[in-house]
CSV table of C-alpha atoms in Angstrom, one decimal:
chain,number,residue,atom,x,y,z
K,812,UNK,CA,-362.8,23.7,18.9
K,813,UNK,CA,-365.4,22.0,16.9
K,814,UNK,CA,-365.1,23.3,13.3
K,815,UNK,CA,-365.9,21.1,10.4
K,816,UNK,CA,-362.9,20.0,8.3
K,817,UNK,CA,-363.4,20.8,4.6
K,818,UNK,CA,-361.3,18.4,2.4
K,819,UNK,CA,-360.0,19.4,-1.0
K,820,UNK,CA,-361.3,17.3,-3.9
K,821,UNK,CA,-359.5,14.1,-4.8
K,822,UNK,CA,-357.2,14.6,-7.8
K,823,UNK,CA,-356.2,11.7,-10.0
K,824,UNK,CA,-354.0,13.3,-12.6
K,825,UNK,CA,-350.8,11.5,-11.4
K,826,UNK,CA,-349.9,7.9,-10.6
K,827,UNK,CA,-351.1,8.3,-7.0
K,828,UNK,CA,-354.4,10.1,-6.1
K,829,UNK,CA,-354.0,13.1,-3.8
K,830,UNK,CA,-355.8,16.0,-2.1
K,831,UNK,CA,-353.9,19.3,-2.3
K,832,UNK,CA,-354.3,22.2,0.1
K,833,UNK,CA,-352.5,24.9,-1.8
K,834,UNK,CA,-350.4,27.5,0.0
K,835,UNK,CA,-351.8,31.0,0.4
K,836,UNK,CA,-349.7,33.3,-1.8
K,837,UNK,CA,-346.2,32.2,-2.8
K,838,UNK,CA,-345.6,28.7,-1.5
K,839,UNK,CA,-342.6,28.4,0.8
K,840,UNK,CA,-342.6,24.6,0.7
K,841,UNK,CA,-344.6,21.4,0.2
K,842,UNK,CA,-345.5,18.9,3.0
K,843,UNK,CA,-346.4,15.4,1.8
K,844,UNK,CA,-348.6,13.5,4.3
K,845,UNK,CA,-348.5,9.7,3.8
K,846,UNK,CA,-351.0,7.6,5.7
K,847,UNK,CA,-350.3,4.2,7.3
K,848,UNK,CA,-351.4,0.7,6.4
K,849,UNK,CA,-355.2,0.5,6.1
K,850,UNK,CA,-355.8,4.2,6.1
K,851,UNK,CA,-356.4,6.7,3.3
K,852,UNK,CA,-355.5,10.2,2.4
K,853,UNK,CA,-358.0,11.7,4.8
K,854,UNK,CA,-356.4,10.0,7.8
K,855,UNK,CA,-354.0,12.8,8.4
K,856,UNK,CA,-356.2,15.7,7.1
K,857,UNK,CA,-356.5,17.2,10.5
K,858,UNK,CA,-352.8,17.9,10.5
K,859,UNK,CA,-353.2,20.2,7.5
K,860,UNK,CA,-354.9,22.8,9.7
K,861,UNK,CA,-351.8,22.9,11.9
K,862,UNK,CA,-349.4,23.6,9.0
K,863,UNK,CA,-348.6,27.3,8.3
K,864,UNK,CA,-350.7,28.7,5.4
K,865,UNK,CA,-347.5,29.5,3.4
K,866,UNK,CA,-346.8,25.8,3.0
K,867,UNK,CA,-348.8,23.6,0.5
K,868,UNK,CA,-350.0,20.3,1.9
K,869,UNK,CA,-350.5,17.1,-0.2
K,870,UNK,CA,-352.5,14.2,1.3
K,871,UNK,CA,-351.4,11.2,-0.8
K,872,UNK,CA,-353.4,7.9,-1.2
K,873,UNK,CA,-351.3,4.7,-1.3
K,874,UNK,CA,-351.8,2.5,-4.4
K,875,UNK,CA,-352.9,-0.9,-2.9
K,876,UNK,CA,-356.5,-1.3,-1.8
K,877,UNK,CA,-357.1,-2.9,1.6
K,878,UNK,CA,-360.9,-2.9,2.0
K,879,UNK,CA,-363.6,-0.4,1.1
K,880,UNK,CA,-361.7,2.8,2.2
K,881,UNK,CA,-358.3,1.5,3.3
K,882,UNK,CA,-355.0,1.5,1.3
K,883,UNK,CA,-351.4,0.5,1.7
K,884,UNK,CA,-348.1,1.4,0.1
K,885,UNK,CA,-346.8,-2.2,0.3
K,886,UNK,CA,-348.3,-5.7,0.8
K,887,UNK,CA,-348.9,-6.6,4.4
K,888,UNK,CA,-349.9,-10.0,5.8
K,889,UNK,CA,-351.5,-9.9,9.2
K,890,UNK,CA,-351.0,-13.4,10.6
């Protein structure tokens, strides 16, 4: 399967930026996907396609920058 993944736009109306794949019809739940250290909200975007359409999926970006496109939820020291 080689289909292109279309990401929802980045929304910055809350304290943490996120991308939201809304549920089709009445939402039966919300799944928050949180990336690891050095990743960003797109790191787990491929999993959204595996979640049933009745569940909304929020891809959340952590607040601390770690390079040009990497972020973290807490300070990490790689020594």
